Tab-separated table of C-alpha atoms and ligand atoms in Angstrom:
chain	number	residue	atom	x	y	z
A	31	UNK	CA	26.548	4.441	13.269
A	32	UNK	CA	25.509	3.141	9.842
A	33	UNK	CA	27.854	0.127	9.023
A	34	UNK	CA	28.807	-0.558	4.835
A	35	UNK	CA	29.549	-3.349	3.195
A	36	UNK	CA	30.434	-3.504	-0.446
A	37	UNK	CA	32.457	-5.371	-2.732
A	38	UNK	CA	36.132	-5.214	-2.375
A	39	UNK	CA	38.154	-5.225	-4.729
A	40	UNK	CA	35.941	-4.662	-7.672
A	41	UNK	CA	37.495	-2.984	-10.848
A	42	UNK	CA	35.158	-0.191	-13.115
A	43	UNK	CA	35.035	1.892	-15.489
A	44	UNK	CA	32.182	3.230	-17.284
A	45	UNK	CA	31.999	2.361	-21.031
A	46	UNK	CA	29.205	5.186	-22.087
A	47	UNK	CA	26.940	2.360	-23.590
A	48	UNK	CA	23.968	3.908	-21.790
A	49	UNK	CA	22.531	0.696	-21.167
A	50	UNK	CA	21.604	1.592	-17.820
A	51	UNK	CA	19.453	4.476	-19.168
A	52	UNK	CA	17.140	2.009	-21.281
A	53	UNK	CA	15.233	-1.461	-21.301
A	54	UNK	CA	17.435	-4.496	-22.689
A	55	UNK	CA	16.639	-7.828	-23.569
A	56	UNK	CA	16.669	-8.617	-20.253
A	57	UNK	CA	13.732	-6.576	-19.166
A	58	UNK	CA	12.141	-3.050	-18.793
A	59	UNK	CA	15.259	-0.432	-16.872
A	60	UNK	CA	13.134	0.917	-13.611
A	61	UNK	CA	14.716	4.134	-12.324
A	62	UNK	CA	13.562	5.028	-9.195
A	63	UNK	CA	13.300	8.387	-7.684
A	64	UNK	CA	13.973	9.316	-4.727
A	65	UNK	CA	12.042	12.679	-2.893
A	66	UNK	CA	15.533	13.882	-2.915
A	67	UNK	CA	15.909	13.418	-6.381
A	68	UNK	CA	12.509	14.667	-7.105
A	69	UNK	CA	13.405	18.178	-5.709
A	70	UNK	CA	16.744	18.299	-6.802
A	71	UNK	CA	15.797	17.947	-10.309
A	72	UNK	CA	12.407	20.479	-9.924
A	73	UNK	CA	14.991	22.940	-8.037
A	74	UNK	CA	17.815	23.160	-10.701
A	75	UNK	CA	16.718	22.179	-14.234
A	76	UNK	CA	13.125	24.341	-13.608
A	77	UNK	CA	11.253	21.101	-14.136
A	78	UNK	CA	7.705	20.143	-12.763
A	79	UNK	CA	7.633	16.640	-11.538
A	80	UNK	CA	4.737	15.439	-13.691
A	81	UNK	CA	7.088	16.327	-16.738
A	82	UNK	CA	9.287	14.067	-15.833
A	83	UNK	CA	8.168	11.536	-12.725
A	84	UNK	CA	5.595	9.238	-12.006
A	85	UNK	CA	4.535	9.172	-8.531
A	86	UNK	CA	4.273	4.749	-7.670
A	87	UNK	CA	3.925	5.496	-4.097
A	88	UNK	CA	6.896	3.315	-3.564
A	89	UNK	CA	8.671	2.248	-0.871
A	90	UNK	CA	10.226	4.525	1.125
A	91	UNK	CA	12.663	6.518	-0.816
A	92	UNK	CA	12.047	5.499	-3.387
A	93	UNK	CA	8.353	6.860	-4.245
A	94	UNK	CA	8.802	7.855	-7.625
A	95	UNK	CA	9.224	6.617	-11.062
A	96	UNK	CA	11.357	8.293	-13.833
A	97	UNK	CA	9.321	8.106	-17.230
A	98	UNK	CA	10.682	6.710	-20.032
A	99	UNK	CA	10.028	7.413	-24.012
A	100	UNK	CA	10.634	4.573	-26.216
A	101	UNK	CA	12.392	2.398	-23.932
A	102	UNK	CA	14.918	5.112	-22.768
A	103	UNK	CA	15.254	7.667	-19.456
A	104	UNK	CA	13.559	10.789	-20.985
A	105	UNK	CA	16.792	12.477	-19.876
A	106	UNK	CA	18.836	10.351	-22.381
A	107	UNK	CA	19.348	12.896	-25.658
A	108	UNK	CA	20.185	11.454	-29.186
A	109	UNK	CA	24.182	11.166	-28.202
A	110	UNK	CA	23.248	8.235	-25.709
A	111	UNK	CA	24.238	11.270	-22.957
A	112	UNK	CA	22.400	12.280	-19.991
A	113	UNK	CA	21.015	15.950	-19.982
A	114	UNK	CA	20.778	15.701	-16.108
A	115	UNK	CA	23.804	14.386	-15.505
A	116	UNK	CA	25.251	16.794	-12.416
A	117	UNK	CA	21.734	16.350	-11.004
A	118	UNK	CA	20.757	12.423	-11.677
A	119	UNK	CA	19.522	10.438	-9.282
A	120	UNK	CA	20.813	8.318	-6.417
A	121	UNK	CA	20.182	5.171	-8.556
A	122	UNK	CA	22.204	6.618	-11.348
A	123	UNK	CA	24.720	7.737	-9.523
A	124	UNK	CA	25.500	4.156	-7.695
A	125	UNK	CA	25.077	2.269	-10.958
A	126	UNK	CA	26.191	-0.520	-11.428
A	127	UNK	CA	25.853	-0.706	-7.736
A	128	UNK	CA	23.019	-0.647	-5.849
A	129	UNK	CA	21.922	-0.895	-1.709
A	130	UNK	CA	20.348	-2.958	0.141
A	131	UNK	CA	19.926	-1.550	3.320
A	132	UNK	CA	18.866	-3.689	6.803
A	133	UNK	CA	18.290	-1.391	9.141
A	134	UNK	CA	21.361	0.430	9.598
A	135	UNK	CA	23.379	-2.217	7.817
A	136	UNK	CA	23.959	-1.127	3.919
A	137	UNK	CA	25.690	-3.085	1.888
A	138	UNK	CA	26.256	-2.361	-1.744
A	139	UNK	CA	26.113	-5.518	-4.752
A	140	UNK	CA	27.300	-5.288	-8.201
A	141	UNK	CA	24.751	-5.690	-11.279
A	142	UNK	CA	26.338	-8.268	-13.874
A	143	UNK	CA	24.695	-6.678	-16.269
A	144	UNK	CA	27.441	-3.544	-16.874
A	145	UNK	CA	30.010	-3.854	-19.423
A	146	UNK	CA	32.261	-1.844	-17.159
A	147	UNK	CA	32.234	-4.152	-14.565
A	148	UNK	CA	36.163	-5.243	-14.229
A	149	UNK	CA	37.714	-2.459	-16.728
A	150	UNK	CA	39.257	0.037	-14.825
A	151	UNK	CA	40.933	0.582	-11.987
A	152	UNK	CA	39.694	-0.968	-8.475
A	153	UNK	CA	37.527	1.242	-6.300
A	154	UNK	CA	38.356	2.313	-3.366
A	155	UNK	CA	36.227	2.707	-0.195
A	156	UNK	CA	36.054	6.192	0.058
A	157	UNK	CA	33.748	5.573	-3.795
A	158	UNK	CA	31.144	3.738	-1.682
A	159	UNK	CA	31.594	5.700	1.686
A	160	UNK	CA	30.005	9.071	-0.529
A	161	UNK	CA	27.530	6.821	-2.117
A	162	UNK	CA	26.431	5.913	1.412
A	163	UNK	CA	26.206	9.638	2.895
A	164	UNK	CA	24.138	10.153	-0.185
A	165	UNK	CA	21.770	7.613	0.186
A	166	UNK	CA	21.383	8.790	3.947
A	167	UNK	CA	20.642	11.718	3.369
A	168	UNK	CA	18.314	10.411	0.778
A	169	UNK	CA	16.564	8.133	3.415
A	170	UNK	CA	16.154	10.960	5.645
A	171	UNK	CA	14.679	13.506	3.389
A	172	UNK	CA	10.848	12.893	3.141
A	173	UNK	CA	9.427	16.396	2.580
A	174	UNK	CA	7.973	17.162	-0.830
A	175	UNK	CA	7.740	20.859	-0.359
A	176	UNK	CA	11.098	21.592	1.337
A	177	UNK	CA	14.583	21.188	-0.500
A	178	UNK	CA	16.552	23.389	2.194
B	230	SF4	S1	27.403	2.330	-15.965
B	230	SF4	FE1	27.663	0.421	-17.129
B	230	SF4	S2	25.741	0.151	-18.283
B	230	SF4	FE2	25.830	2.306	-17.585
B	230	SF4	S3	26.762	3.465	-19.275
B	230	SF4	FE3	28.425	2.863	-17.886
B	230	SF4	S4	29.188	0.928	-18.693
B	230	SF4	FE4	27.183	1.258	-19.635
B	231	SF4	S1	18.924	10.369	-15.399
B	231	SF4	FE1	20.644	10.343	-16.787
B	231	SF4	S2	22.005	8.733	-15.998
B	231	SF4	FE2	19.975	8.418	-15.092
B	231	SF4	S3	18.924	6.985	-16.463
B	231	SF4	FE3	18.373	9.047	-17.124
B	231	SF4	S4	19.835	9.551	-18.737
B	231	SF4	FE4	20.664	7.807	-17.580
């Protein structure tokens, strides 16, 4: 039984800056890929994986590397919105929250570094609880051919 932790009582709302799609002052944006992701994106958008993925041979799963073109996702379009967006990634779909996992301990923490952070309305358990079966699922798909 996989036991969460995340933070309660935290208010959001995103603000469609799309700061989480590019560097900032603060540093270069990494978005990892996850097999999952990899497939998901190949499967439904027709994509190869060398259009849009680098392959870092990362930690498990989280072995890929989305490519970037001037400092931005290459799925970001001119209107700051993501062409992907019903098929983003794990990562992207968490933001601004993202897991640690010990074991089977996950626990989510909060990035300070999204305006939406405290707008909104508080989230509610159930937010994080589909995160989590996502990010299982994630952890336990490790096939590159297979996206049954
Ligand atoms: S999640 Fe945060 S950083 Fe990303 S677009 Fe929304 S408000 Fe901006
Ligand atoms: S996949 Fe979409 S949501 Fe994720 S970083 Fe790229 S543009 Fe942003």
């Amino acid at each position: 039984m996989n036991k969460l932790r995340f933070p309660k009582g935290v208010r959001f709302q995103c603000q469609r800056c799309s700061r989480c799609c590019r560097d900032t002052e603060k540093g270069p944006r990494r978005i990892l890929l996850s097999v999952l992701d990899l497939l998901r994106i190949e499967k439904n958008l027709g994509l190869n994986r060398e259009n849009f993925a680098e392959n870092i041979q990362g930690s498990h799963p989280f072995t890929f590397l989305m490519k970037m073109v001037d400092g931005k996702c290459i799925f970001l379009d001119e209107n700051n919105t993501c062409k992907i967006y019903d098929f983003r990634p794990l990562i992207c779909r968490c933001y601004p929250f993202w897991i640690e996992r010990r074991g089977n301990k996950f626990e989510f923490k909060a990035s300070s570094d999204c305006p939406g952070i405290g707008r909104g309305n508080v989230l509610e358990k159930k937010v994080f609880t589909n995160l989590l079966r996502q990010a299982v699922e994630a952890y336990q798909h490790t096939n590159l051919d297979d996206n049954s």
